[in-house]
Coordinates of N, CA and C and ligand atoms in Angstrom, one line a residue:
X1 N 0.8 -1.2 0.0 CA 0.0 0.0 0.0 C 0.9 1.2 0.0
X2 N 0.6 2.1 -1.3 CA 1.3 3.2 -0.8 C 0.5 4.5 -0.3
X3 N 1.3 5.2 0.1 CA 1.0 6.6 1.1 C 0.1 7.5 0.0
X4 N -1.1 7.9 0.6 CA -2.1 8.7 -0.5 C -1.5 10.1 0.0
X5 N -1.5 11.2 -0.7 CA -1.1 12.4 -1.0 C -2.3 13.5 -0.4
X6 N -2.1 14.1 0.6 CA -3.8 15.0 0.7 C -3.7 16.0 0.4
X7 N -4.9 16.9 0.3 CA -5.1 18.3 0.0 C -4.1 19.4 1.0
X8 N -3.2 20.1 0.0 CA -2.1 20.9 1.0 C -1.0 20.4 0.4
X9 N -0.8 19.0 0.3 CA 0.7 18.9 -0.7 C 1.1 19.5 -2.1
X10 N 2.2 19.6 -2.5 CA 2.4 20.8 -3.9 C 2.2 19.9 -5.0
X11 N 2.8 18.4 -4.7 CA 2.1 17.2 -6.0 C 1.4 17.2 -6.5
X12 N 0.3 17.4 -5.8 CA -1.2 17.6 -6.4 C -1.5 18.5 -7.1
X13 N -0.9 19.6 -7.1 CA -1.1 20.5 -7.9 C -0.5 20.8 -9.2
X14 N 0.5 19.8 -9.1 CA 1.8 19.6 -10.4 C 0.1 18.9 -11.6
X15 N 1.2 19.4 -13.2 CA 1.0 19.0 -14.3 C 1.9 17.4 -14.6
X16 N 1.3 16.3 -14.4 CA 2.3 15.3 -14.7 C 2.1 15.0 -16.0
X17 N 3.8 14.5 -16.1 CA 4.3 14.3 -17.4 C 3.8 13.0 -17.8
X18 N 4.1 12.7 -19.5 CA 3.7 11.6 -20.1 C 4.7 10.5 -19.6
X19 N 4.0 9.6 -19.6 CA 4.9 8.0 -19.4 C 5.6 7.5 -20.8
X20 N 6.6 7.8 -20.9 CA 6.9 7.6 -22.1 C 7.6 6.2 -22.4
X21 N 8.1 5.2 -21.5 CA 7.7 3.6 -22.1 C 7.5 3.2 -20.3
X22 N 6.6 2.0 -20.8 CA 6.0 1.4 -19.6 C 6.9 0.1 -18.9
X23 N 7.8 0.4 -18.2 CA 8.8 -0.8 -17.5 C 8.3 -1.4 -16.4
X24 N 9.2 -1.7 -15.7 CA 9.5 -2.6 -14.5 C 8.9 -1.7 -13.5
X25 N 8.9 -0.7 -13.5 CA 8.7 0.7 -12.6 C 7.5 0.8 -12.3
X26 N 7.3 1.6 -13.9 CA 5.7 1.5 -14.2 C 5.0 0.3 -13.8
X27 N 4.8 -0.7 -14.1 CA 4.3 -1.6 -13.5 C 4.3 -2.2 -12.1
X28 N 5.4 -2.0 -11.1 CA 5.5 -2.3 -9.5 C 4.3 -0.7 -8.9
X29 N 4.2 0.4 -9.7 CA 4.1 1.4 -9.0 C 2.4 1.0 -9.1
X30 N 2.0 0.6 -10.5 CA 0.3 0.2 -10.7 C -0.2 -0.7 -9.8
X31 N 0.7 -1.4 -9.6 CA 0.5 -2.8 -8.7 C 0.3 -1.9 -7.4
X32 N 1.2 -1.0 -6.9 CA 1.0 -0.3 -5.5 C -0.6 0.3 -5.5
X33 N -0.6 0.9 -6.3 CA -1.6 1.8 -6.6 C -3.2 0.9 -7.0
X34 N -2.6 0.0 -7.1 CA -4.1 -1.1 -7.3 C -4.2 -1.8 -5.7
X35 N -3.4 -1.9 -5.3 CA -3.5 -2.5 -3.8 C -4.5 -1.3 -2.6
X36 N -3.6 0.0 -3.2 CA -4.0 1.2 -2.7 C -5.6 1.6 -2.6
X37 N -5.6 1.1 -3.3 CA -7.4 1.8 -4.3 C -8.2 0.3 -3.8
X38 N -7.8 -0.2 -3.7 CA -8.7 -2.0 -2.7 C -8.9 -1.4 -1.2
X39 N -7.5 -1.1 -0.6 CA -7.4 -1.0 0.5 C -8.3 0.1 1.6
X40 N -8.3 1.3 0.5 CA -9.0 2.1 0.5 C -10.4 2.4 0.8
X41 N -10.8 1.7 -0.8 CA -12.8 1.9 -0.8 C -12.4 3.1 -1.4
X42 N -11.3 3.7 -2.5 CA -12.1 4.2 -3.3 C -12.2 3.6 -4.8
X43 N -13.0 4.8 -5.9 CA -13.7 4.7 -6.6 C -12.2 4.5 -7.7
X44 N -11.2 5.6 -7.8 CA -10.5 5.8 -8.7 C -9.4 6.4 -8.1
X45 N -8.1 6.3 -8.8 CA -6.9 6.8 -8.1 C -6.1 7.0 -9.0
X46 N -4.9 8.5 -8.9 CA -4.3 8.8 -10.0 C -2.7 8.6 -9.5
X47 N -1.7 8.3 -10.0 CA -0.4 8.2 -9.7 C 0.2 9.6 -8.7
X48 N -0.7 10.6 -9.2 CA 0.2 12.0 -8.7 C -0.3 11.9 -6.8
X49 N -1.3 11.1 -6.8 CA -2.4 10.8 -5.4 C -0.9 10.0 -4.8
X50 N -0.5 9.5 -5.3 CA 0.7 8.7 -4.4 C 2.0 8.6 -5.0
X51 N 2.7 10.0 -5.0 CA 3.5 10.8 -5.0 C 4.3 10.8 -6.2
X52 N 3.4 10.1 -7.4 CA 4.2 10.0 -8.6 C 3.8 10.9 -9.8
X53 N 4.0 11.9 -9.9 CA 3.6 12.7 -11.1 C 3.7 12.5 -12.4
X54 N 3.0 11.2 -13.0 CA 3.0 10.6 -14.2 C 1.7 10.4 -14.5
X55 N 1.6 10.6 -16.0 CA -0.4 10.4 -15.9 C -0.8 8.6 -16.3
X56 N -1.5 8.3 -15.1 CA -1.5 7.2 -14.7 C -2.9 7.6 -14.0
X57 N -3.8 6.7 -14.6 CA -4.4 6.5 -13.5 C -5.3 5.4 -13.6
X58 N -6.2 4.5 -12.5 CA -6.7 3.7 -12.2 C -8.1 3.5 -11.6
X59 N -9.0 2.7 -11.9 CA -10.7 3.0 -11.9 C -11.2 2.0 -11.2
X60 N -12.5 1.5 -10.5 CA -12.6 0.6 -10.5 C -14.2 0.2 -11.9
X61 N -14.1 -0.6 -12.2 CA -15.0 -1.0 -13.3 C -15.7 -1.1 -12.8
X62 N -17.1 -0.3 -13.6 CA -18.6 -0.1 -13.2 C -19.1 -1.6 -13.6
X63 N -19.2 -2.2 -14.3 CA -19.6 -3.4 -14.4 C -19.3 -5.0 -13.4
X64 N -18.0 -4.7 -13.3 CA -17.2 -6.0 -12.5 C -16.4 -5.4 -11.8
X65 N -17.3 -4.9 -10.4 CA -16.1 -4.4 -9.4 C -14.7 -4.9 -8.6
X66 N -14.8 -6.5 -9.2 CA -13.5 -7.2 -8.7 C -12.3 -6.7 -9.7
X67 N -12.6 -5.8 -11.4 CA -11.6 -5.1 -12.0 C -11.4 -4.1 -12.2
X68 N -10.2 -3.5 -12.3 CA -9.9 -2.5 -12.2 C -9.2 -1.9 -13.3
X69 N -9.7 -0.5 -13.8 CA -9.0 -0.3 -15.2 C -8.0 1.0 -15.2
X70 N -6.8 0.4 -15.9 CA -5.9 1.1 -16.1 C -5.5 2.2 -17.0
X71 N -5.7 3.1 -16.7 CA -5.8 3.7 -18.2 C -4.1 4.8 -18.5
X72 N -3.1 4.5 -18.9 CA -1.6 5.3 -19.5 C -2.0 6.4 -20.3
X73 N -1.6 7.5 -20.2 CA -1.6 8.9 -20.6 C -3.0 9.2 -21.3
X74 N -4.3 9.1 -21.1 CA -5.3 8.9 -20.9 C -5.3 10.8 -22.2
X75 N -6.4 10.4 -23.0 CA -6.9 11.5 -23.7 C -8.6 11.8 -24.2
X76 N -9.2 12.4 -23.1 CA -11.0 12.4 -24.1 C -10.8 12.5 -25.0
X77 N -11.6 11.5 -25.6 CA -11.9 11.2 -27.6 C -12.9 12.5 -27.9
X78 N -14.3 12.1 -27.0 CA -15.3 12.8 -26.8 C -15.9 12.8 -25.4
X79 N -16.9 14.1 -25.5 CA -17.4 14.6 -24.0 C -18.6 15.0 -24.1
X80 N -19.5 14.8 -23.8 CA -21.1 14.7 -23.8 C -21.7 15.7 -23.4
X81 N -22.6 16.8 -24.0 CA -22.9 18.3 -23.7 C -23.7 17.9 -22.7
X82 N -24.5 16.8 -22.1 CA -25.0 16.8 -21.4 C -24.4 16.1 -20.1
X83 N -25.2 17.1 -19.3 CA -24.0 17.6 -17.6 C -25.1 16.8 -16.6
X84 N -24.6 16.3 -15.3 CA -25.3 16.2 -14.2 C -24.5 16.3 -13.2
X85 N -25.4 16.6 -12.5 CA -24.6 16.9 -10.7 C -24.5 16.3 -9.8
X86 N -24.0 15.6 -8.8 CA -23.7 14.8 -7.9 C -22.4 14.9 -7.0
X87 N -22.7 14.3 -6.1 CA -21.8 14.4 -4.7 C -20.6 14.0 -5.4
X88 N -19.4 14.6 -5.0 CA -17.8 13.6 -5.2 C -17.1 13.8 -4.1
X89 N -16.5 12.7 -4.0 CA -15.4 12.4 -2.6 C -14.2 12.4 -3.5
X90 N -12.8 12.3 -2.8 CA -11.7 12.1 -3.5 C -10.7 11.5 -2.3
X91 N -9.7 10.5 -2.5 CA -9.2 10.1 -1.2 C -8.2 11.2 -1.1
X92 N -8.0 12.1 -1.5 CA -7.0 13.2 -1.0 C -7.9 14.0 -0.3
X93 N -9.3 13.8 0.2 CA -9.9 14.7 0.4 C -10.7 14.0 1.6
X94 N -10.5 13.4 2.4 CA -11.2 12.4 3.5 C -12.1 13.0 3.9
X95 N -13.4 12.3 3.6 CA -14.5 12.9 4.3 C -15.1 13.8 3.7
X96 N -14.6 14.3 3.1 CA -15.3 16.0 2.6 C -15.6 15.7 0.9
X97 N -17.0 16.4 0.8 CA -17.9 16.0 -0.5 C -18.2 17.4 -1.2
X98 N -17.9 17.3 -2.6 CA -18.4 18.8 -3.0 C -19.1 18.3 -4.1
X99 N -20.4 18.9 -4.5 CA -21.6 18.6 -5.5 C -20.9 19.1 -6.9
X100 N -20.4 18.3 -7.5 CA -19.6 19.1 -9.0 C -20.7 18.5 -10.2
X101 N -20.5 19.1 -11.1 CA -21.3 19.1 -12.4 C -20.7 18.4 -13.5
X102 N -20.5 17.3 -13.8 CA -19.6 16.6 -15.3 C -20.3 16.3 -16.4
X103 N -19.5 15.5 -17.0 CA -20.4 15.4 -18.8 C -21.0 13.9 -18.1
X104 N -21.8 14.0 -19.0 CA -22.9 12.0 -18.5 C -21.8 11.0 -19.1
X105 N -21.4 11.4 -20.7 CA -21.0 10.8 -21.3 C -19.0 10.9 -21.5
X106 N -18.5 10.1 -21.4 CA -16.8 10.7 -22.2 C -16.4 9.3 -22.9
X107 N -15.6 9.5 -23.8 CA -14.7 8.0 -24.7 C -13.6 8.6 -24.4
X108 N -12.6 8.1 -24.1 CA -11.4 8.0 -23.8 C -10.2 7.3 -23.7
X109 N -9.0 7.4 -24.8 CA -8.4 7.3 -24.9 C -6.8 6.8 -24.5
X110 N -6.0 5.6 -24.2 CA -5.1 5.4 -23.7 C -4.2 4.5 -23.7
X111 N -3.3 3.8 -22.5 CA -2.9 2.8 -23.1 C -3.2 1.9 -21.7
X112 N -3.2 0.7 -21.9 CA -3.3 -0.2 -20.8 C -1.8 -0.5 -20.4
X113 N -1.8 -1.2 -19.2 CA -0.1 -1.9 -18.6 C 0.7 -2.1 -19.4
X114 N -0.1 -3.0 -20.4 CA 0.7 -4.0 -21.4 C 1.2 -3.3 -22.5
X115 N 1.0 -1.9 -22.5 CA 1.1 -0.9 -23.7 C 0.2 -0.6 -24.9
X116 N -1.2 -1.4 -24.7 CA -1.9 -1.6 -26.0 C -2.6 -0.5 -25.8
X117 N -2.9 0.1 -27.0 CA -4.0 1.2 -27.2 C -5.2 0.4 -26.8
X118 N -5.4 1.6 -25.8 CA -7.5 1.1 -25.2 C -8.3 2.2 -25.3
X119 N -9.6 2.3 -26.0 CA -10.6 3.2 -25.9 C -11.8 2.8 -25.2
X120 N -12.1 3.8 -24.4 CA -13.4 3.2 -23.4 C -14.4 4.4 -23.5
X121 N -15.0 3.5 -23.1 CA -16.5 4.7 -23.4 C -17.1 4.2 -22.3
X122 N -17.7 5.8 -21.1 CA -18.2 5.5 -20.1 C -19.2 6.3 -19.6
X123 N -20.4 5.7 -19.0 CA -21.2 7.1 -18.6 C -21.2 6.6 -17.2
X124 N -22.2 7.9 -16.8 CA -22.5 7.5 -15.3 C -21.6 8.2 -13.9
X125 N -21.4 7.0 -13.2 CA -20.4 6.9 -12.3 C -18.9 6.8 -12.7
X126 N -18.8 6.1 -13.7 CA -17.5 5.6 -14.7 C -17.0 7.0 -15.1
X127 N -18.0 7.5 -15.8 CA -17.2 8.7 -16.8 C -17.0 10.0 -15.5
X128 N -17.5 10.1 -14.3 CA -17.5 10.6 -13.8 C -15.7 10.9 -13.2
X129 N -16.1 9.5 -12.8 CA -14.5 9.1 -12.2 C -13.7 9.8 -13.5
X130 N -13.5 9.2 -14.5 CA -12.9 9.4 -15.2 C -12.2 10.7 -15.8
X131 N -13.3 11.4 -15.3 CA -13.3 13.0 -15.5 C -12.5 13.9 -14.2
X132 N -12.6 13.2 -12.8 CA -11.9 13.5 -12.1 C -10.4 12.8 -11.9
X133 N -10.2 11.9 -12.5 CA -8.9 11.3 -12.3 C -8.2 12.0 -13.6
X134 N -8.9 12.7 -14.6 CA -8.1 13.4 -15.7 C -7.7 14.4 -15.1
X135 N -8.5 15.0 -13.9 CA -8.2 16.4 -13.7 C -7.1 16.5 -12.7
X136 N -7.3 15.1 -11.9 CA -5.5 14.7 -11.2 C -4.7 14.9 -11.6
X137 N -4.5 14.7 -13.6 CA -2.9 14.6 -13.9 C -3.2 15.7 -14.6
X138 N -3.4 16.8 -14.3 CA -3.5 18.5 -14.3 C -3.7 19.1 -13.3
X139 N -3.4 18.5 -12.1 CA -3.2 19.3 -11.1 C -4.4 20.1 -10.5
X140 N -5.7 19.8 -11.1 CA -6.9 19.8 -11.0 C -7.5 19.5 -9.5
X141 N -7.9 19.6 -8.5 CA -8.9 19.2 -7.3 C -10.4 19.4 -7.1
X142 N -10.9 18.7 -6.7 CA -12.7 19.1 -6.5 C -13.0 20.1 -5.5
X143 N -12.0 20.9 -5.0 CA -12.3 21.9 -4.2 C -12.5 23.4 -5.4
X144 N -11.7 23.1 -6.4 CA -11.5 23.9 -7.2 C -13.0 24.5 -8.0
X145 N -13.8 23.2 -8.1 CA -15.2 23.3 -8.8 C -16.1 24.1 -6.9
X146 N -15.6 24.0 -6.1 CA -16.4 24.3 -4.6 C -17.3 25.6 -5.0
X147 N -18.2 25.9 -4.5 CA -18.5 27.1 -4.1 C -17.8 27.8 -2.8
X148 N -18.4 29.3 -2.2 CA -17.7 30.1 -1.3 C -18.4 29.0 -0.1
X149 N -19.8 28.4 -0.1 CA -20.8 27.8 0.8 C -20.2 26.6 1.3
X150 N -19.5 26.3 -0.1 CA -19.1 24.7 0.2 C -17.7 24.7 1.0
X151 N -17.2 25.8 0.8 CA -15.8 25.6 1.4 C -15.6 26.3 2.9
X152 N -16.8 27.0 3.0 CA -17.2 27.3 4.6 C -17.4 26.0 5.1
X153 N -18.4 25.4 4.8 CA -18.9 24.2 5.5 C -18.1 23.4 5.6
X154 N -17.0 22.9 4.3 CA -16.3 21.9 5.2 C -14.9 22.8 5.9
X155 N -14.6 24.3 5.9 CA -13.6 24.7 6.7 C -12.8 23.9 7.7
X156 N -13.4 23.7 8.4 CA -12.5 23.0 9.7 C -11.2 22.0 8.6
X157 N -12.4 20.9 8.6 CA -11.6 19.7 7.9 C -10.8 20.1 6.8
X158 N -10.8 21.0 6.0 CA -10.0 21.6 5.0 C -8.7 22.3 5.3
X159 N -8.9 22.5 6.8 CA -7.6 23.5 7.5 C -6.9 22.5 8.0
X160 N -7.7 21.0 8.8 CA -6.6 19.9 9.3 C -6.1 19.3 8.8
X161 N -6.4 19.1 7.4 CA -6.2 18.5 5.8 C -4.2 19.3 5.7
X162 N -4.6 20.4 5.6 CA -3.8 21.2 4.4 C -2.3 21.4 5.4
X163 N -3.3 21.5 6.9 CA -2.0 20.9 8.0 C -1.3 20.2 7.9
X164 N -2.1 19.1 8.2 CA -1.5 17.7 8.5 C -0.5 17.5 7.0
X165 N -0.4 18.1 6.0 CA 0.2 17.7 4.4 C 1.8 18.2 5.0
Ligands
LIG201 CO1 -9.4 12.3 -6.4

């Protein structure tokens, strides 16, 4: 299991770079990061989450929650004009939920472990995730989508957060 990254560290806010061949590395670090994301209970987890600034990130499958998909330098193909709203958690963000707005629909583009080109197409809960673990490897946060309301309310926990980092 490795160490998750919380809101307050400067990682998170980094632009991570492309993976440019997938080794011995790349693969012990997915393996961490898939143990990570079991251990957890959450939904999706991006490399920069545990302290590796590479665009990497990992989901769990809306269909068969025993798999988990890997998606290497990840690019939306397409993005669905149509938006909905819903609670999101993030494990950089323990505890604390902000109501953000995403596309229903995204196809997206990448590579799997093995290096193969994968395109996925996801709605729902899936593309959701999907859309926040892109915004990981841009240094992106769901505090960022917050209102002034929402970041009063969770204050407290936002300040012991950015502490404890
Ligand atoms: Co997150």
């Amino acid at each position: 299991m490795r160490k998750i990254r919380v809101y307050g560290e400067d990682i998170l806010r980094r632009c991570a770079t492309e993976v440019k061949n997938i080794d011995g590395k790349t693969i012990r670090l997915i393996r961490g990061m898939k143990q990570t994301l079991k251990q957890s209970h959450g939904l999706g987890l991006s490399a920069p989450q545990v302290g590796i600034s590479e665009r990497i990130f990992i989901a769990l499958d809306d269909k068969n929650r025993d798999r988990i998909i890997t998606v290497i330098n990840p690019e939306i193909l397409t993005i669905s004009k149509d938006n909905e709203i819903d609670m999101e958690g993030c494990l950089s963000f323990p505890e604390i939920y902000f109501s953000i707005q995403r596309a229903k629909k995204v196809i997206l583009k990448g590579y799997n472990e093995k290096g193969k080109e994968i395109i996925i197409e996801a709605k729902g809960i899936l593309a959701r995730c999907f859309q926040h673990e892109m915004d990981h490897l841009d240094g992106k946060l769901i505090i960022d989508y917050a209102t002034d309301e929402e970041k009063k309310f969770w204050k407290e926990k936002l300040e012991k957060l950015s502490k404890s980092s």
